[in-house]
Amino acid sequence: MCTYMPITATDFRKDLFQTLEQVVQGEKVEVTYKGYRILLVGEPLGTKLSRAVRREGLLVDPQSIVDSDPELLAELESRWQPGNFGK
């Protein structure tokens, strides 16, 4: 059987962050407000990176960009050779 820690809305407001920290630590809280029971149960969401949605950033094949200007590619590759930086 699942039990909840009962708390009034007034006490919840007064101790908001302490109560939320208890929920994060695994405590289940039942807030009573205007004749309603509001149940608080913590559930980890994971990291921002784990929730990220993969998006396609290019509308073309990346290789087509690389192959689009052979002269520019040759110039850039020559600059990448050791000892050619800053020229």
Coordinates of C-alpha atoms in Angstrom, one line a residue:
M1 CA 0.0 0.0 0.0
C2 CA 1.3 3.4 -1.0
T3 CA 1.2 6.1 1.8
Y4 CA 1.4 9.8 1.3
M5 CA 2.6 12.4 3.8
P6 CA -0.5 14.7 4.3
I7 CA 0.0 18.5 4.3
T8 CA -2.3 21.4 4.0
A9 CA -1.9 24.0 1.2
T10 CA -1.0 26.6 3.8
D11 CA 1.8 24.4 5.2
F12 CA 2.9 23.5 1.7
R13 CA 3.2 27.2 0.7
K14 CA 5.1 27.9 4.0
D15 CA 7.5 25.0 3.5
L16 CA 7.5 24.8 -0.3
F17 CA 11.1 24.1 -0.9
Q18 CA 11.6 21.8 2.0
T19 CA 8.5 19.8 0.9
L20 CA 9.8 19.7 -2.7
E21 CA 13.1 18.4 -1.5
Q22 CA 11.4 15.6 0.5
V23 CA 9.6 14.6 -2.8
V24 CA 12.9 14.6 -4.6
Q25 CA 14.3 12.3 -1.9
G26 CA 11.4 9.8 -2.5
E27 CA 8.7 10.9 -0.1
K28 CA 5.2 11.0 -1.5
V29 CA 3.2 14.1 -0.4
E30 CA -0.6 14.7 -0.4
V31 CA -1.6 18.3 -0.4
T32 CA -5.2 19.1 0.6
Y33 CA -6.6 22.2 -1.2
K34 CA -10.3 23.3 -1.5
G35 CA -11.6 19.7 -1.0
Y36 CA -9.1 18.2 -3.5
R37 CA -6.1 15.9 -2.9
I38 CA -3.1 16.8 -4.9
L39 CA -0.5 14.0 -4.9
L40 CA 3.2 14.9 -5.4
V41 CA 5.5 12.1 -6.5
G42 CA 9.0 12.8 -7.8
E43 CA 10.2 11.2 -11.0
P44 CA 13.7 11.9 -12.4
L45 CA 13.8 13.4 -15.9
G46 CA 17.4 12.7 -16.7
T47 CA 19.9 15.1 -18.1
K48 CA 19.2 17.8 -20.7
L49 CA 21.3 16.0 -23.1
S50 CA 19.4 12.7 -22.7
R51 CA 16.1 14.6 -23.4
A52 CA 17.5 16.4 -26.5
V53 CA 15.9 15.5 -29.8
R54 CA 18.2 14.8 -32.7
R55 CA 17.6 17.2 -35.6
E56 CA 19.0 17.1 -39.1
G57 CA 20.9 20.3 -39.6
L58 CA 21.8 19.9 -43.2
L59 CA 19.4 19.5 -46.1
V60 CA 22.2 18.1 -48.4
D61 CA 24.7 15.3 -48.2
P62 CA 27.7 16.7 -46.1
Q63 CA 30.1 15.2 -48.6
S64 CA 28.6 17.3 -51.4
I65 CA 29.7 20.4 -49.5
V66 CA 33.2 19.1 -49.1
D67 CA 33.5 18.1 -52.8
S68 CA 31.9 21.4 -54.0
D69 CA 35.1 23.3 -54.5
P70 CA 38.2 21.2 -55.2
E71 CA 40.5 24.2 -55.4
L72 CA 39.4 25.6 -52.0
L73 CA 39.7 22.1 -50.5
A74 CA 43.3 21.8 -51.7
E75 CA 44.2 25.2 -50.3
L76 CA 42.7 24.4 -46.9
E77 CA 44.4 21.0 -46.8
S78 CA 47.7 22.6 -47.6
R79 CA 47.2 25.0 -44.7
W80 CA 46.5 22.1 -42.3
Q81 CA 49.9 20.6 -43.0
P82 CA 52.4 20.8 -40.0
G83 CA 54.4 24.0 -40.2
N84 CA 52.0 25.9 -42.4
F85 CA 49.9 27.5 -39.7
G86 CA 49.7 31.3 -39.9
K87 CA 50.6 31.5 -43.6

